[in-house]
Amino acid sequence: GEQKRVRDVAWAPSLGVPGATIASCAEDQKVWIWTENKNGLIEPTKRIDCKSKPWSVSWSIMGNILAVSEGSNSVSLWKESLDGLWQNLAEMDEGLPKKPETKRGAASTMMG
């Protein structure tokens, strides 16, 4: 797959499974899954389209779930289904923690 500027690359743990699986993300809002073919060449085999520019990719310790963080302060979790399609398992887009609200017009004093 042709990509614009690559932002991150992550190798999936193999855990005894032959072949390599790599994920990469780029400024073109795409994540590519690369796998090693029977000739030992690594080729792009699957594409995940993101809502915004992805910043990083990271595999779970078992190598079966891919986390993708995007510039919109969101993280999505992806897993390949039995039919070979990549499914979005979950998406967290809460962004940064909210600051506690303060009430206007109320004052408290502590004397002591």
GROMACS .gro file of N, CA and C in nm:
model
  336
    1GLY      N    1   0.081  -0.117   0.000
    1GLY     CA    2   0.000   0.000   0.000
    1GLY      C    3   0.086   0.124   0.000
    2GLU      N    4   0.048   0.220  -0.081
    2GLU     CA    5   0.121   0.346  -0.085
    2GLU      C    6   0.075   0.432   0.031
    3GLN      N    7   0.170   0.484   0.105
    3GLN     CA    8   0.137   0.567   0.220
    3GLN      C    9   0.205   0.701   0.209
    4LYS      N   10   0.144   0.800   0.272
    4LYS     CA   11   0.211   0.928   0.290
    4LYS      C   12   0.308   0.908   0.405
    5ARG      N   13   0.352   1.014   0.463
    5ARG     CA   14   0.450   1.008   0.571
    5ARG      C   15   0.407   0.911   0.681
    6VAL      N   16   0.489   0.810   0.705
    6VAL     CA   17   0.459   0.708   0.806
    6VAL      C   18   0.487   0.766   0.944
    7ARG      N   19   0.392   0.750   1.036
    7ARG     CA   20   0.407   0.802   1.171
    7ARG      C   21   0.453   0.697   1.271
    8ASP      N   22   0.411   0.570   1.251
    8ASP     CA   23   0.447   0.467   1.347
    8ASP      C   24   0.439   0.329   1.282
    9VAL      N   25   0.518   0.238   1.336
    9VAL     CA   26   0.520   0.099   1.292
    9VAL      C   27   0.529   0.012   1.416
   10ALA      N   28   0.454  -0.099   1.417
   10ALA     CA   29   0.458  -0.191   1.533
   10ALA      C   30   0.455  -0.334   1.484
   11TRP      N   31   0.547  -0.415   1.536
   11TRP     CA   32   0.552  -0.558   1.506
   11TRP      C   33   0.465  -0.632   1.605
   12ALA      N   34   0.381  -0.722   1.557
   12ALA     CA   35   0.296  -0.803   1.644
   12ALA      C   36   0.379  -0.916   1.703
   13PRO      N   37   0.359  -0.946   1.832
   13PRO     CA   38   0.426  -1.064   1.890
   13PRO      C   39   0.382  -1.189   1.815
   14SER      N   40   0.475  -1.280   1.788
   14SER     CA   41   0.439  -1.398   1.709
   14SER      C   42   0.391  -1.514   1.794
   15LEU      N   43   0.440  -1.528   1.915
   15LEU     CA   44   0.401  -1.636   2.007
   15LEU      C   45   0.401  -1.773   1.939
   16GLY      N   46   0.508  -1.799   1.865
   16GLY     CA   47   0.525  -1.930   1.804
   16GLY      C   48   0.460  -1.947   1.668
   17VAL      N   49   0.385  -1.849   1.622
   17VAL     CA   50   0.322  -1.857   1.491
   17VAL      C   51   0.423  -1.813   1.386
   18PRO      N   52   0.443  -1.893   1.280
   18PRO     CA   53   0.541  -1.853   1.178
   18PRO      C   54   0.495  -1.730   1.101
   19GLY      N   55   0.590  -1.650   1.056
   19GLY     CA   56   0.558  -1.531   0.978
   19GLY      C   57   0.553  -1.407   1.064
   20ALA      N   58   0.560  -1.293   0.999
   20ALA     CA   59   0.559  -1.165   1.068
   20ALA      C   60   0.432  -1.089   1.033
   21THR      N   61   0.381  -1.015   1.131
   21THR     CA   62   0.268  -0.925   1.109
   21THR      C   63   0.309  -0.789   1.163
   22ILE      N   64   0.291  -0.687   1.082
   22ILE     CA   65   0.331  -0.551   1.116
   22ILE      C   66   0.213  -0.459   1.090
   23ALA      N   67   0.197  -0.358   1.174
   23ALA     CA   68   0.098  -0.252   1.150
   23ALA      C   69   0.173  -0.121   1.130
   24SER      N   70   0.125  -0.039   1.038
   24SER     CA   71   0.183   0.093   1.018
   24SER      C   72   0.070   0.194   1.002
   25CYS      N   73   0.098   0.318   1.041
   25CYS     CA   74  -0.002   0.424   1.022
   25CYS      C   75   0.067   0.544   0.960
   26ALA      N   76  -0.011   0.621   0.884
   26ALA     CA   77   0.045   0.734   0.812
   26ALA      C   78  -0.053   0.851   0.811
   27GLU      N   79  -0.003   0.964   0.760
   27GLU     CA   80  -0.083   1.086   0.755
   27GLU      C   81  -0.201   1.079   0.660
   28ASP      N   82  -0.212   0.974   0.582
   28ASP     CA   83  -0.325   0.962   0.487
   28ASP      C   84  -0.449   0.902   0.553
   29GLN      N   85  -0.450   0.895   0.687
   29GLN     CA   86  -0.563   0.845   0.766
   29GLN      C   87  -0.586   0.695   0.745
   30LYS      N   88  -0.478   0.624   0.717
   30LYS     CA   89  -0.489   0.479   0.697
   30LYS      C   90  -0.392   0.404   0.786
   31VAL      N   91  -0.437   0.287   0.830
   31VAL     CA   92  -0.352   0.192   0.899
   31VAL      C   93  -0.343   0.070   0.809
   32TRP      N   94  -0.222   0.023   0.785
   32TRP     CA   95  -0.202  -0.096   0.703
   32TRP      C   96  -0.153  -0.210   0.789
   33ILE      N   97  -0.206  -0.329   0.763
   33ILE     CA   98  -0.158  -0.452   0.825
   33ILE      C   99  -0.073  -0.522   0.718
   34TRP      N  100   0.050  -0.549   0.753
   34TRP     CA  101   0.145  -0.613   0.662
   34TRP      C  102   0.171  -0.754   0.712
   35THR      N  103   0.173  -0.851   0.621
   35THR     CA  104   0.202  -0.989   0.661
   35THR      C  105   0.308  -1.049   0.569
   36GLU      N  106   0.379  -1.144   0.624
   36GLU     CA  107   0.484  -1.211   0.549
   36GLU      C  108   0.422  -1.319   0.461
   37ASN      N  109   0.456  -1.317   0.331
   37ASN     CA  110   0.402  -1.419   0.241
   37ASN      C  111   0.492  -1.543   0.243
   38LYS      N  112   0.457  -1.643   0.165
   38LYS     CA  113   0.533  -1.769   0.167
   38LYS      C  114   0.673  -1.755   0.110
   39ASN      N  115   0.701  -1.645   0.037
   39ASN     CA  116   0.835  -1.620  -0.016
   39ASN      C  117   0.921  -1.538   0.081
   40GLY      N  118   0.865  -1.505   0.197
   40GLY     CA  119   0.939  -1.428   0.296
   40GLY      C  120   0.931  -1.278   0.278
   41LEU      N  121   0.852  -1.231   0.182
   41LEU     CA  122   0.834  -1.087   0.161
   41LEU      C  123   0.717  -1.038   0.245
   42ILE      N  124   0.732  -0.918   0.298
   42ILE     CA  125   0.624  -0.859   0.377
   42ILE      C  126   0.546  -0.765   0.288
   43GLU      N  127   0.414  -0.790   0.279
   43GLU     CA  128   0.328  -0.715   0.190
   43GLU      C  129   0.208  -0.659   0.267
   44PRO      N  130   0.153  -0.544   0.221
   44PRO     CA  131   0.031  -0.494   0.282
   44PRO      C  132  -0.086  -0.584   0.244
   45THR      N  133  -0.162  -0.628   0.344
   45THR     CA  134  -0.272  -0.720   0.316
   45THR      C  135  -0.409  -0.666   0.358
   46LYS      N  136  -0.412  -0.579   0.457
   46LYS     CA  137  -0.540  -0.524   0.504
   46LYS      C  138  -0.522  -0.375   0.530
   47ARG      N  139  -0.632  -0.300   0.514
   47ARG     CA  140  -0.630  -0.156   0.539
   47ARG      C  141  -0.744  -0.118   0.633
   48ILE      N  142  -0.712  -0.032   0.728
   48ILE     CA  143  -0.813   0.024   0.818
   48ILE      C  144  -0.816   0.174   0.791
   49ASP      N  145  -0.934   0.227   0.759
   49ASP     CA  146  -0.950   0.370   0.737
   49ASP      C  147  -0.986   0.437   0.869
   50CYS      N  148  -0.913   0.541   0.904
   50CYS     CA  149  -0.936   0.612   1.030
   50CYS      C  150  -1.016   0.739   1.006
   51LYS      N  151  -1.077   0.791   1.113
   51LYS     CA  152  -1.156   0.914   1.104
   51LYS      C  153  -1.068   1.038   1.098
   52SER      N  154  -0.948   1.028   1.158
   52SER     CA  155  -0.852   1.138   1.155
   52SER      C  156  -0.712   1.078   1.142
   53LYS      N  157  -0.610   1.162   1.138
   53LYS     CA  158  -0.474   1.112   1.120
   53LYS      C  159  -0.433   1.026   1.239
   54PRO      N  160  -0.394   0.902   1.214
   54PRO     CA  161  -0.347   0.818   1.324
   54PRO      C  162  -0.205   0.857   1.365
   55TRP      N  163  -0.179   0.851   1.496
   55TRP     CA  164  -0.046   0.887   1.548
   55TRP      C  165   0.037   0.765   1.583
   56SER      N  166  -0.028   0.661   1.635
   56SER     CA  167   0.050   0.544   1.675
   56SER      C  168  -0.035   0.418   1.668
   57VAL      N  169   0.036   0.305   1.656
   57VAL     CA  170  -0.026   0.174   1.657
   57VAL      C  171   0.049   0.088   1.759
   58SER      N  172  -0.024  -0.001   1.824
   58SER     CA  173   0.037  -0.087   1.925
   58SER      C  174  -0.042  -0.217   1.935
   59TRP      N  175   0.030  -0.329   1.938
   59TRP     CA  176  -0.034  -0.460   1.948
   59TRP      C  177  -0.049  -0.502   2.093
   60SER      N  178  -0.152  -0.581   2.120
   60SER     CA  179  -0.168  -0.642   2.252
   60SER      C  180  -0.057  -0.743   2.272
   61ILE      N  181  -0.035  -0.784   2.394
   61ILE     CA  182   0.072  -0.878   2.425
   61ILE      C  183   0.053  -1.012   2.353
   62MET      N  184  -0.070  -1.050   2.322
   62MET     CA  185  -0.097  -1.173   2.248
   62MET      C  186  -0.087  -1.152   2.096
   63GLY      N  187  -0.082  -1.027   2.052
   63GLY     CA  188  -0.069  -0.997   1.911
   63GLY      C  189  -0.196  -1.011   1.831
   64ASN      N  190  -0.312  -1.014   1.898
   64ASN     CA  191  -0.437  -1.032   1.825
   64ASN      C  192  -0.527  -0.908   1.826
   65ILE      N  193  -0.492  -0.807   1.903
   65ILE     CA  194  -0.570  -0.682   1.907
   65ILE      C  195  -0.475  -0.566   1.879
   66LEU      N  196  -0.518  -0.477   1.793
   66LEU     CA  197  -0.438  -0.361   1.755
   66LEU      C  198  -0.505  -0.234   1.808
   67ALA      N  199  -0.430  -0.154   1.882
   67ALA     CA  200  -0.477  -0.024   1.930
   67ALA      C  201  -0.424   0.083   1.835
   68VAL      N  202  -0.514   0.174   1.796
   68VAL     CA  203  -0.478   0.284   1.706
   68VAL      C  204  -0.516   0.414   1.774
   69SER      N  205  -0.417   0.502   1.798
   69SER     CA  206  -0.448   0.633   1.854
   69SER      C  207  -0.449   0.734   1.741
   70GLU      N  208  -0.549   0.823   1.746
   70GLU     CA  209  -0.568   0.920   1.639
   70GLU      C  210  -0.553   1.062   1.692
   71GLY      N  211  -0.531   1.154   1.601
   71GLY     CA  212  -0.513   1.294   1.636
   71GLY      C  213  -0.636   1.359   1.696
   72SER      N  214  -0.750   1.293   1.691
   72SER     CA  215  -0.874   1.347   1.748
   72SER      C  216  -0.890   1.307   1.894
   73ASN      N  217  -0.779   1.270   1.960
   73ASN     CA  218  -0.780   1.225   2.100
   73ASN      C  219  -0.866   1.101   2.119
   74SER      N  220  -0.862   1.010   2.024
   74SER     CA  221  -0.938   0.886   2.036
   74SER      C  222  -0.845   0.767   2.018
   75VAL      N  223  -0.886   0.655   2.075
   75VAL     CA  224  -0.815   0.529   2.060
   75VAL      C  225  -0.918   0.425   2.020
   76SER      N  226  -0.887   0.347   1.917
   76SER     CA  227  -0.977   0.239   1.877
   76SER      C  228  -0.903   0.106   1.885
   77LEU      N  229  -0.977   0.001   1.915
   77LEU     CA  230  -0.922  -0.134   1.926
   77LEU      C  231  -0.976  -0.218   1.812
   78TRP      N  232  -0.888  -0.288   1.742
   78TRP     CA  233  -0.923  -0.364   1.623
   78TRP      C  234  -0.880  -0.508   1.637
   79LYS      N  235  -0.961  -0.600   1.582
   79LYS     CA  236  -0.929  -0.742   1.585
   79LYS      C  237  -0.974  -0.806   1.454
   80GLU      N  238  -0.892  -0.898   1.404
   80GLU     CA  239  -0.928  -0.968   1.282
   80GLU      C  240  -1.027  -1.078   1.315
   81SER      N  241  -1.137  -1.082   1.242
   81SER     CA  242  -1.239  -1.184   1.263
   81SER      C  243  -1.199  -1.312   1.188
   82LEU      N  244  -1.275  -1.418   1.210
   82LEU     CA  245  -1.245  -1.546   1.146
   82LEU      C  246  -1.252  -1.540   0.994
   83ASP      N  247  -1.333  -1.446   0.941
   83ASP     CA  248  -1.343  -1.432   0.796
   83ASP      C  249  -1.238  -1.338   0.737
   84GLY      N  250  -1.143  -1.293   0.819
   84GLY     CA  251  -1.032  -1.212   0.772
   84GLY      C  252  -1.056  -1.063   0.770
   85LEU      N  253  -1.175  -1.019   0.812
   85LEU     CA  254  -1.205  -0.876   0.816
   85LEU      C  255  -1.164  -0.818   0.951
   86TRP      N  256  -1.117  -0.695   0.950
   86TRP     CA  257  -1.078  -0.628   1.075
   86TRP      C  258  -1.199  -0.553   1.129
   87GLN      N  259  -1.233  -0.581   1.255
   87GLN     CA  260  -1.351  -0.521   1.318
   87GLN      C  261  -1.310  -0.427   1.430
   88ASN      N  262  -1.382  -0.316   1.439
   88ASN     CA  263  -1.359  -0.220   1.545
   88ASN      C  264  -1.428  -0.272   1.671
   89LEU      N  265  -1.349  -0.312   1.771
   89LEU     CA  266  -1.405  -0.367   1.895
   89LEU      C  267  -1.455  -0.258   1.988
   90ALA      N  268  -1.382  -0.149   1.996
   90ALA     CA  269  -1.417  -0.042   2.089
   90ALA      C  270  -1.348   0.086   2.046
   91GLU      N  271  -1.407   0.197   2.088
   91GLU     CA  272  -1.347   0.327   2.059
   91GLU      C  273  -1.365   0.417   2.180
   92MET      N  274  -1.256   0.474   2.223
   92MET     CA  275  -1.258   0.567   2.336
   92MET      C  276  -1.223   0.704   2.282
   93ASP      N  277  -1.316   0.796   2.289
   93ASP     CA  278  -1.288   0.930   2.236
   93ASP      C  279  -1.325   1.039   2.335
   94GLU      N  280  -1.302   1.013   2.459
   94GLU     CA  281  -1.333   1.111   2.563
   94GLU      C  282  -1.233   1.225   2.564
   95GLY      N  283  -1.117   1.206   2.504
   95GLY     CA  284  -1.016   1.311   2.505
   95GLY      C  285  -0.951   1.322   2.641
   96LEU      N  286  -0.904   1.440   2.671
   96LEU     CA  287  -0.836   1.463   2.798
   96LEU      C  288  -0.937   1.468   2.912
   97PRO      N  289  -0.894   1.435   3.033
   97PRO     CA  290  -0.987   1.442   3.147
   97PRO      C  291  -1.043   1.583   3.162
   98LYS      N  292  -1.170   1.587   3.195
   98LYS     CA  293  -1.235   1.717   3.214
   98LYS      C  294  -1.192   1.778   3.347
   99LYS      N  295  -1.181   1.910   3.347
   99LYS     CA  296  -1.149   1.979   3.472
   99LYS      C  297  -1.276   1.986   3.556
  100PRO      N  298  -1.263   1.976   3.688
  100PRO     CA  299  -1.382   1.986   3.772
  100PRO      C  300  -1.447   2.123   3.756
  101GLU      N  301  -1.579   2.121   3.756
  101GLU     CA  302  -1.652   2.247   3.742
  101GLU      C  303  -1.647   2.323   3.873
  102THR      N  304  -1.641   2.456   3.862
  102THR     CA  305  -1.647   2.541   3.981
  102THR      C  306  -1.774   2.623   3.973
  103LYS      N  307  -1.837   2.640   4.086
  103LYS     CA  308  -1.961   2.717   4.090
  103LYS      C  309  -1.928   2.864   4.106
  104ARG      N  310  -1.988   2.946   4.022
  104ARG     CA  311  -1.966   3.090   4.031
  104ARG      C  312  -2.061   3.150   4.134
  105GLY      N  313  -2.012   3.250   4.202
  105GLY     CA  314  -2.095   3.320   4.298
  105GLY      C  315  -2.098   3.257   4.437
  106ALA      N  316  -2.043   3.139   4.448
  106ALA     CA  317  -2.040   3.073   4.579
  106ALA      C  318  -1.900   3.088   4.635
  107ALA      N  319  -1.895   3.120   4.759
  107ALA     CA  320  -1.764   3.136   4.823
  107ALA      C  321  -1.763   3.054   4.951
  108SER      N  322  -1.653   2.999   4.981
  108SER     CA  323  -1.641   2.927   5.107
  108SER      C  324  -1.513   2.973   5.174
  109THR      N  325  -1.520   2.982   5.302
  109THR     CA  326  -1.402   3.020   5.377
  109THR      C  327  -1.380   2.918   5.486
  110MET      N  328  -1.259   2.896   5.516
  110MET     CA  329  -1.225   2.805   5.623
  110MET      C  330  -1.144   2.886   5.724
  111MET      N  331  -1.193   2.892   5.842
  111MET     CA  332  -1.124   2.964   5.949
  111MET      C  333  -1.074   2.860   6.048
  112GLY      N  334  -0.964   2.880   6.098
  112GLY     CA  335  -0.924   2.781   6.195
  112GLY      C  336  -0.790   2.795   6.236
   0.00000   0.00000   0.00000
